[in-house]
Short mmCIF file of C-alpha atoms and ligand atoms in Angstrom, two decimals:
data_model
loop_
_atom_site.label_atom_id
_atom_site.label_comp_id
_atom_site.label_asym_id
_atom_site.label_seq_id
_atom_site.Cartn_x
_atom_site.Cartn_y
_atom_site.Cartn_z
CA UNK A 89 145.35 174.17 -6.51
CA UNK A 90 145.71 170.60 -7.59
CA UNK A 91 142.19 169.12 -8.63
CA UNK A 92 140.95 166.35 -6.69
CA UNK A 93 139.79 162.54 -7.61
CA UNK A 94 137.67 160.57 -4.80
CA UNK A 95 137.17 157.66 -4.71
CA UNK A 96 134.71 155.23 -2.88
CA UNK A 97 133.46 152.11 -2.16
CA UNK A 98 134.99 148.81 -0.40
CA UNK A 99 135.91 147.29 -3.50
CA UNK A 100 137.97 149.77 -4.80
CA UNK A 101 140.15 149.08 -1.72
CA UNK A 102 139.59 145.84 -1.97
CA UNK A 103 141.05 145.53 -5.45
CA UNK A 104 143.58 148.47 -5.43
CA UNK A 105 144.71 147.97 -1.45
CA UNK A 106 147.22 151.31 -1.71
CA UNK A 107 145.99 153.20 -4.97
CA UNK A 108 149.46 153.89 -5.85
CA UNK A 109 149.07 153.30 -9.86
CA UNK A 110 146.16 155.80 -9.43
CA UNK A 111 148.12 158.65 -7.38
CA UNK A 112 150.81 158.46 -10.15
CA UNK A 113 148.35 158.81 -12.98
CA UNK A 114 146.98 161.28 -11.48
CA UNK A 115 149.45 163.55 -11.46
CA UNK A 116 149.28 163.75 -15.37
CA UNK A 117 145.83 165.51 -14.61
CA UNK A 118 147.42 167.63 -11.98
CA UNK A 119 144.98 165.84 -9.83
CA UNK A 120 145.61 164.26 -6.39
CA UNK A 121 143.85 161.19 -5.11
CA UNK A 122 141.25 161.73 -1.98
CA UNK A 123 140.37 158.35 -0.47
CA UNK A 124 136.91 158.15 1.34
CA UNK A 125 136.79 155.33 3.07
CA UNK A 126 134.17 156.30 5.54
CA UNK A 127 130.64 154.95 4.79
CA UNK A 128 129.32 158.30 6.54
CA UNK A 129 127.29 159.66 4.11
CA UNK A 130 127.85 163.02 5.49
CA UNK A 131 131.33 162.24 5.06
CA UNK A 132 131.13 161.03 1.80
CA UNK A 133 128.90 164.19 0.78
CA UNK A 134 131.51 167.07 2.45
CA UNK A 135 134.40 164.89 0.23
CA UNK A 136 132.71 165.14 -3.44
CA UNK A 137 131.63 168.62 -2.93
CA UNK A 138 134.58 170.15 -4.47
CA UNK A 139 135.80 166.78 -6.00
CA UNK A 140 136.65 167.21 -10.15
CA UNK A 141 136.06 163.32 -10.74
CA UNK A 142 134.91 160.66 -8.74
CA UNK A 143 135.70 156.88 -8.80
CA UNK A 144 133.67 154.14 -7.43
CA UNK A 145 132.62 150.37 -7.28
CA UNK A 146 128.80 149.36 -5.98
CA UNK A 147 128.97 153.02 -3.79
CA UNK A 148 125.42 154.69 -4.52
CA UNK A 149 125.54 158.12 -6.13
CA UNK A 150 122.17 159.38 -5.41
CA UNK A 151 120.79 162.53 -6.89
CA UNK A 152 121.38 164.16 -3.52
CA UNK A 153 124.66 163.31 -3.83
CA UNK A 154 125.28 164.61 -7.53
CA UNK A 155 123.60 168.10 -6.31
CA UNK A 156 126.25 168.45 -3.59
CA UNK A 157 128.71 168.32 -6.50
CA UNK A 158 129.87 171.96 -7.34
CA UNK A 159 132.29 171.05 -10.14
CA UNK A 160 132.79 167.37 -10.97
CA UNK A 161 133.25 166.75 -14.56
CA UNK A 162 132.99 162.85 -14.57
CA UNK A 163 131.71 159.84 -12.18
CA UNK A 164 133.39 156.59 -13.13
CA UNK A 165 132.08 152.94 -12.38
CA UNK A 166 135.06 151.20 -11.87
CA UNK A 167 132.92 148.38 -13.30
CA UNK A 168 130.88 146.80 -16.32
CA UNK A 169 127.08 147.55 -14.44
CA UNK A 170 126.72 151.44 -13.18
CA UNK A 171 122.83 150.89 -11.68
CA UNK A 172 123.89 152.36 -8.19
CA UNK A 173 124.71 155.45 -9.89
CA UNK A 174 122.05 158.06 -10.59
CA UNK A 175 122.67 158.90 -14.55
CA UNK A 176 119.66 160.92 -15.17
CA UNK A 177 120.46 163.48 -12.06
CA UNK A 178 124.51 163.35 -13.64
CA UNK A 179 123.09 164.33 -16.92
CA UNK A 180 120.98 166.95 -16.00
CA UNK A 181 124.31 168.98 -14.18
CA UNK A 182 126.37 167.98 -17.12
CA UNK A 183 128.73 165.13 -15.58
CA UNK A 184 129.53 162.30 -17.83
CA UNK A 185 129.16 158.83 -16.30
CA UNK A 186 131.35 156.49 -18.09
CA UNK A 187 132.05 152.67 -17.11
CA UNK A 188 134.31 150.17 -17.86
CA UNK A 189 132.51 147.90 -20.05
CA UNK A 190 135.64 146.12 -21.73
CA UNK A 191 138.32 145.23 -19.51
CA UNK A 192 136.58 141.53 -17.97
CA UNK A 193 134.34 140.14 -21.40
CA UNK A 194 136.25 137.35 -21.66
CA UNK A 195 137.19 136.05 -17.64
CA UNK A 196 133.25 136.53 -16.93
CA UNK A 197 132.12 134.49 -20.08
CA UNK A 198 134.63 131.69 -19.14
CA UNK A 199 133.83 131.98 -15.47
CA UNK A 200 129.95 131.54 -16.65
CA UNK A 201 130.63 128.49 -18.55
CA UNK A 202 133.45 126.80 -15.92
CA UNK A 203 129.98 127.10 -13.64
CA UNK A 204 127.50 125.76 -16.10
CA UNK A 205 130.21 122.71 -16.54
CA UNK A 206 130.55 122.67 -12.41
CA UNK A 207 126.87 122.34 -11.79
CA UNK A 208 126.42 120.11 -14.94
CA UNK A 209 129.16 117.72 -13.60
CA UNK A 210 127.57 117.82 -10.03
CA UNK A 211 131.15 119.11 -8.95
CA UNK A 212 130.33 119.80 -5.62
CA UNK A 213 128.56 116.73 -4.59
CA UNK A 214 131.48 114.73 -6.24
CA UNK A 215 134.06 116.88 -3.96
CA UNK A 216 131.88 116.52 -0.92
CA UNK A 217 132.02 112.43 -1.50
CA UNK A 218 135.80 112.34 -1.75
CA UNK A 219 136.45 114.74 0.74
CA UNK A 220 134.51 112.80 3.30
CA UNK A 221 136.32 109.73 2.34
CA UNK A 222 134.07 108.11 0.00
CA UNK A 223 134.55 106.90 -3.81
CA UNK A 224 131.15 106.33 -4.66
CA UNK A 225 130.40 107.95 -7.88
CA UNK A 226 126.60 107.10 -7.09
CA UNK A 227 125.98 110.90 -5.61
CA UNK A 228 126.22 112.67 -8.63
CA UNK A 229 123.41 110.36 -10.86
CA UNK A 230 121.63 111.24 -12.76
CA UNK A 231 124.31 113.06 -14.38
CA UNK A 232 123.60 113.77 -18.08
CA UNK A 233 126.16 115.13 -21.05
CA UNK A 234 125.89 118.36 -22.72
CA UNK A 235 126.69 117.79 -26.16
CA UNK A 236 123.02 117.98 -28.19
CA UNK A 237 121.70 120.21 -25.12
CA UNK A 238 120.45 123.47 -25.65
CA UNK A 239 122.17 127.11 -23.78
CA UNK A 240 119.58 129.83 -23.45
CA UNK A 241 121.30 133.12 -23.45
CA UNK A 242 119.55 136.18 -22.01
CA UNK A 243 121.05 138.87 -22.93
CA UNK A 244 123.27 139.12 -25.92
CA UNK A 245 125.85 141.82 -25.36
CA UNK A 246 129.37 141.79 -25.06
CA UNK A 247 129.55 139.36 -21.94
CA UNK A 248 126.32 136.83 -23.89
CA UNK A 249 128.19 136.74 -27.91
CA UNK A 250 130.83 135.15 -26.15
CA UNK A 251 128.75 132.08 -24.62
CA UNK A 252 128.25 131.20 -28.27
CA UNK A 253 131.32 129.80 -29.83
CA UNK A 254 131.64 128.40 -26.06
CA UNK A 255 128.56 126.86 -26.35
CA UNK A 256 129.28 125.52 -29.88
CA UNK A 257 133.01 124.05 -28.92
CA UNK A 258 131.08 121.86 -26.62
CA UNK A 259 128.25 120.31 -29.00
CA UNK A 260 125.57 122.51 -27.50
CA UNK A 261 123.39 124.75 -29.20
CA UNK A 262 123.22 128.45 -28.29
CA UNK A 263 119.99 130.04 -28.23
CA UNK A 264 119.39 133.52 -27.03
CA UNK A 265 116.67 136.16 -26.32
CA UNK A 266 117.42 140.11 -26.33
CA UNK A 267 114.61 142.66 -27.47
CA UNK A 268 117.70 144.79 -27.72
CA UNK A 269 119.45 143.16 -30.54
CA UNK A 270 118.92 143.47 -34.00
CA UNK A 271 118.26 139.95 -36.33
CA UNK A 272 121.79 140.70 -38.00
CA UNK A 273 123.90 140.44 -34.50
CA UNK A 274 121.69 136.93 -34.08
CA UNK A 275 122.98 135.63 -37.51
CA UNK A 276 126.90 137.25 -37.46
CA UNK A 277 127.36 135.49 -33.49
CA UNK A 278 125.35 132.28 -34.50
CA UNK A 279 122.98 132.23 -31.90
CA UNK A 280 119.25 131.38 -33.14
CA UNK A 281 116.64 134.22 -31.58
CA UNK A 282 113.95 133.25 -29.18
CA UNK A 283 111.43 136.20 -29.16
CA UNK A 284 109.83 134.75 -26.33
CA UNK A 285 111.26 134.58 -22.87
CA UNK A 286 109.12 131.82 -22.03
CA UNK A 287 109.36 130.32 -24.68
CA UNK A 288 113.54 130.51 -24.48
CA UNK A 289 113.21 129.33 -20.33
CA UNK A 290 111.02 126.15 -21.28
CA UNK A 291 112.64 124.63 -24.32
CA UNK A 292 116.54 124.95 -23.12
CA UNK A 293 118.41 122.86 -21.10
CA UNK A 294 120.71 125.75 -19.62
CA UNK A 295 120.27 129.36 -18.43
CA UNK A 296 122.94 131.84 -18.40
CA UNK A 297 122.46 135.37 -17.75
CA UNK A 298 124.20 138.49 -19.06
CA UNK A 299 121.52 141.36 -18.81
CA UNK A 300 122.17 144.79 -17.10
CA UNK A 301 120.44 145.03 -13.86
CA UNK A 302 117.51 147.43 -14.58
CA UNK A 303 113.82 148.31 -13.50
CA UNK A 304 113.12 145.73 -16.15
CA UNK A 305 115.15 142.61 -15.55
CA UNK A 306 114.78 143.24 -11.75
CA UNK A 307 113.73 139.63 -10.10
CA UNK A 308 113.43 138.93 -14.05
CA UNK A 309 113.75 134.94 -13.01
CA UNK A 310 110.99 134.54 -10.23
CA UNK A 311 109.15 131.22 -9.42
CA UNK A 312 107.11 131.50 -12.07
CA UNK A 313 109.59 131.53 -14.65
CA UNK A 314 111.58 128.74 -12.65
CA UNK A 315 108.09 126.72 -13.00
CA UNK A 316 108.73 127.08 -16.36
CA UNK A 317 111.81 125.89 -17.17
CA UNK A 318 112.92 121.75 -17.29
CA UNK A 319 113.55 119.80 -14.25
CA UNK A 320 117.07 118.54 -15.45
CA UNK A 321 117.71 122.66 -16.31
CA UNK A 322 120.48 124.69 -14.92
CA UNK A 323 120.88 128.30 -13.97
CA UNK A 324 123.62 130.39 -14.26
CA UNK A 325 123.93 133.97 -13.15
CA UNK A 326 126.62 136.12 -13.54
CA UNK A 327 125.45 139.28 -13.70
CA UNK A 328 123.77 141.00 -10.88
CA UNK A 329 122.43 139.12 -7.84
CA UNK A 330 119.24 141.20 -7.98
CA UNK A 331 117.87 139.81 -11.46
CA UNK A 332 116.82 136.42 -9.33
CA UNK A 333 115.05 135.89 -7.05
CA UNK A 334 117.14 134.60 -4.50
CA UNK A 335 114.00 132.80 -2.51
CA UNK A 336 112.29 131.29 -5.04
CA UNK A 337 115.45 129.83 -6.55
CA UNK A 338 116.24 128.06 -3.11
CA UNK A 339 112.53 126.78 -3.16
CA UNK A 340 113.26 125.57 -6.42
CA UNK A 341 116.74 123.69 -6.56
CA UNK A 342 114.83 122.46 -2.64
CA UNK A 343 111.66 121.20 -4.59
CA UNK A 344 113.45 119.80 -7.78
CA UNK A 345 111.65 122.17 -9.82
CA UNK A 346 115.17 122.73 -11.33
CA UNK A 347 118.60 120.77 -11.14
CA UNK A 348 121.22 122.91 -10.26
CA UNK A 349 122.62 126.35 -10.61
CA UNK A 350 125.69 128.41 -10.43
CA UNK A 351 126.17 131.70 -9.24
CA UNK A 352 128.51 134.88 -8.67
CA UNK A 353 125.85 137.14 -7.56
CA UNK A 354 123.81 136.92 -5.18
CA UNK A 355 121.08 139.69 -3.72
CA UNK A 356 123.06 140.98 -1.02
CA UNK A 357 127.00 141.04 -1.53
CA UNK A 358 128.86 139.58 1.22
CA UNK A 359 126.05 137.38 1.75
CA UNK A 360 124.73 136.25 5.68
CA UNK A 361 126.33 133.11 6.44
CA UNK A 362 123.01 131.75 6.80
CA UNK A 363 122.11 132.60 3.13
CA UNK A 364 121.03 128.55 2.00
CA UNK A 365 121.83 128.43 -1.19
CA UNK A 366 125.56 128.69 0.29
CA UNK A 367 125.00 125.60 1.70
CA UNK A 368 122.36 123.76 -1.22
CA UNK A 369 124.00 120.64 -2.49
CA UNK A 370 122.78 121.53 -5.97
CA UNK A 371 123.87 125.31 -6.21
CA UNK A 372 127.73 126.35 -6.72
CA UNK A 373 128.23 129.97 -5.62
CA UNK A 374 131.38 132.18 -6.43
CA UNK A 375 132.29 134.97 -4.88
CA UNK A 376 131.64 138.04 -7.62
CA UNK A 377 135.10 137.21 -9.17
CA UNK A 378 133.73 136.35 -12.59
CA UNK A 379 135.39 139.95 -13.53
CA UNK A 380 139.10 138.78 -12.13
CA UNK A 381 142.14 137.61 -13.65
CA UNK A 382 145.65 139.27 -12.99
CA UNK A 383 145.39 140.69 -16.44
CA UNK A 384 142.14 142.08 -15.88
CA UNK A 385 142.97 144.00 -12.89
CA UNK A 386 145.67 145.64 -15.08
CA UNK A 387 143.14 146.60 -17.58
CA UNK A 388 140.63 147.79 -14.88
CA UNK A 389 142.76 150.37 -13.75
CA UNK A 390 144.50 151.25 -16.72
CA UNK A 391 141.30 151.83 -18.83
CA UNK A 392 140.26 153.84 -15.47
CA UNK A 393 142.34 156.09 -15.15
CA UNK A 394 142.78 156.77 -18.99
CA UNK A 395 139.19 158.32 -18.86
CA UNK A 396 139.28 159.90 -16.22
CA UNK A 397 142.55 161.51 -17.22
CA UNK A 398 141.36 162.24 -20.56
CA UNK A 399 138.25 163.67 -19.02
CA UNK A 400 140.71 166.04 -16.50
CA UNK A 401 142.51 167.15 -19.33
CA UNK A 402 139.47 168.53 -21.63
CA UNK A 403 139.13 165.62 -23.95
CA UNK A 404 136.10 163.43 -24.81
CA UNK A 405 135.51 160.42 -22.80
CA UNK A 406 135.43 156.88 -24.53
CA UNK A 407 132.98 155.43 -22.37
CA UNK A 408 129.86 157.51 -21.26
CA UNK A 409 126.98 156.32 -20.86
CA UNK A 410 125.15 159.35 -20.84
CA UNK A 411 126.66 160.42 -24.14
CA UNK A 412 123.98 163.37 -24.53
CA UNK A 413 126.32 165.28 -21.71
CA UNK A 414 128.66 165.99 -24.32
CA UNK A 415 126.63 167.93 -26.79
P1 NAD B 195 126.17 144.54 -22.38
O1 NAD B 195 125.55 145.88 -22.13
O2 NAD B 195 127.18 144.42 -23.47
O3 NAD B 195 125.03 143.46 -22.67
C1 NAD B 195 123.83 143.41 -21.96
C2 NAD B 195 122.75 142.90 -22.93
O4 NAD B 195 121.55 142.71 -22.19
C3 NAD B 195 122.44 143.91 -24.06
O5 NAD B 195 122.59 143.30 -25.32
C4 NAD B 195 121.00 144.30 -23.78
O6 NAD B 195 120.26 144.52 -24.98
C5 NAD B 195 120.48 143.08 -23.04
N1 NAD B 195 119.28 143.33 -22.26
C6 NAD B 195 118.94 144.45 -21.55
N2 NAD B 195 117.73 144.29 -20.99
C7 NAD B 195 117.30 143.06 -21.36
C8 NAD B 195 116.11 142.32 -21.10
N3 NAD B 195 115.12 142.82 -20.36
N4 NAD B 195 115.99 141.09 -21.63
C9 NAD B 195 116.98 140.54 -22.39
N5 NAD B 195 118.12 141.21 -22.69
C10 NAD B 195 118.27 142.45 -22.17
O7 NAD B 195 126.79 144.09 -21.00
P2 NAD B 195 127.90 142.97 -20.74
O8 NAD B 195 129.25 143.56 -20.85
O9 NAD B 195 127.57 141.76 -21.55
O10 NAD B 195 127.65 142.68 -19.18
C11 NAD B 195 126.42 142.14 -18.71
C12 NAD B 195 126.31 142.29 -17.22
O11 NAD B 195 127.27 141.44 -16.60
C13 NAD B 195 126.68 143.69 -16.69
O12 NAD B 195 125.59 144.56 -16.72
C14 NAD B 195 127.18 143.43 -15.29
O13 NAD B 195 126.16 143.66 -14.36
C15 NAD B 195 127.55 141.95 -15.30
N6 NAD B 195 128.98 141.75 -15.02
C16 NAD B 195 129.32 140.94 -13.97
C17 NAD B 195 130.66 140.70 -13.68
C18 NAD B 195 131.09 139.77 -12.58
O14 NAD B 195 132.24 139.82 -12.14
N7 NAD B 195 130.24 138.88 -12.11
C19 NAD B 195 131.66 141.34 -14.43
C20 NAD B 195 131.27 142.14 -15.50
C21 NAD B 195 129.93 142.33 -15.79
#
């Protein structure tokens, strides 16, 4: 009997369409590919029951899912953030979790800063004013330029090191706050350490965003933090929707409590057409592509299907999360 990979979740269709690079690794694991497509969660439950390894993008894996599971060996996030996937209930019945934490740092970092630019350059007003017609450079004052301004990272991991240099090329100077991260990182990347969060949101002139979504940074930006922060300052999110909150930012950009902001996430992915900040003359929004170049989608399912190959075939996986599994 051939051992079975599932896989789940729009967005693995989405980006993949026909799966064919999968089926053919897959054979190197004497595995076959199952596609779910079905959102049934009874569906979805009978399918990993006897499934050896299952692949998925932004499809919960709840504990009463992973206890269903009678003898998968690994659950991969086909993405950077795993936070729909329940890693303490994988642990405990011995299934690695890995992600895929490599394959994107640089396309999201540049995506972050072409919106930081966007937003700073009132891009979309400007647009709006020639595509009506119009010439009149008047709609984007006051405009101001970034060189001398200050970039607040939060969050200085992979995605966050590589605002710095960014930052620097451009005359600005990067600032960032991470509990996480020890002094030395701070010095070797060149980004001075705020301790604070407050202190980092009112004394920058730009915001970008590159935490993990957890119970923790969870509606981290709120209105009072937006209070905090200068009314010339821009936001820029592109990490996970859920880490602002999505009404008080409207309120804010609305109210001039901020200038602008740019964003690939939002709190619920597609987002109602009657979402306002789609349709807020200060706010730029993307549509979660910050991951996506051709050559990324390469890596994506390259680096994928390495681990879970590797995994299939008894050897130890490069990138779980739950590392404890393997002891
Ligand atoms: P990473 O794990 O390398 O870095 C995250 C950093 O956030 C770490 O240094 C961590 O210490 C820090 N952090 C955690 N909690 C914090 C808190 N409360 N306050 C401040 N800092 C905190 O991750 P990464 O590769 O840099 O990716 C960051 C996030 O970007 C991912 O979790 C993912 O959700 C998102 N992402 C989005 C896209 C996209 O297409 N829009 C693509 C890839 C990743």
């Amino acid at each position: 009997m051939p051992k079975t990979i599932v896989t789940a979740g729009d967005r693995v269709y989405l980006k993949f369409f026909d799966l064919e690079y999968f089926e053919k690794r897959a054979v190197e694991a004497d595995a076959v590919i199952d596609r779910c497509t079905s959102l049934d969660e009874h569906e979805f439950s009978g399918r990993i029951q006897g499934a050896d390894a299952l692949i998925v993008i932004d499809r919960p894996v709840l504990r009463t899912h992973v206890e269903k599971m009678e003898r998968c060996r690994i659950v991969l996030a086909l993405e950077v953030g795993y936070d729909f996937i329940d890693v303490g209930a994988c642990s405990q019945r011995g299934i690695v979790v890995s992600n895929m934490p490599l394959y994107c740092t640089g396309e999201v970092a540049l995506h972050a800063f072409m919106l930081l630019l966007a937003v700073q350059r009132k891009l979309k007003p400007l647009m709006a004013e020639t595509a009506g017609g119009g010439w009149d450079y008047n709609v984007c004052k006051p405009l101001c330029f970034t060189a001398g301004k200050k970039l607040g990272i939060i969050g200085l991991g992979r995605i966050g090191r590589r605002m710095v240099p960014k930052a620097k090329a451009f005359g600005m100077e990067p600032v960032a706050y991470d509990p996480y991260v020890a002094d030395d990182i701070f010095e070797l990347t060149g980004a001075a350490r705020c301790y604070e969060l407050d202190e980092l949101l009112s004394t920058v002139d730009c915001v970008t965003l590159h935490v993990p979504l957890t119970n923790e940074t969870r509606h981290m930006i709120g209105a009072r933090e937006l209070r905090l922060m200068k009314k010339e300052a821009i936001l820029v999110n592109t990490c996970r929707g859920m880490v602002v909150d999505e009404k008080s930012l409207y309120v804010a950009l609305s109210d001039g409590i901020i200038a602008g902001a740019g964003l690939d996430v939002l709190e619920t992915e597609p987002p109602e057409s009657t979402n306002p900040l789609l349709h807020c003359a200060q706010c730029i929004v993307t549509p979660h592509v910050a991951w996506y170049s051709k050559e990324s989608l390469d890596r994506l399912k390259v680096q994928g299907m390495d681990e879970v190959v590797r995994v299939l075939n008894g050897g130890r996986p490069r990138y779980a999360v739950n590392p404890e599994v393997l002891s």
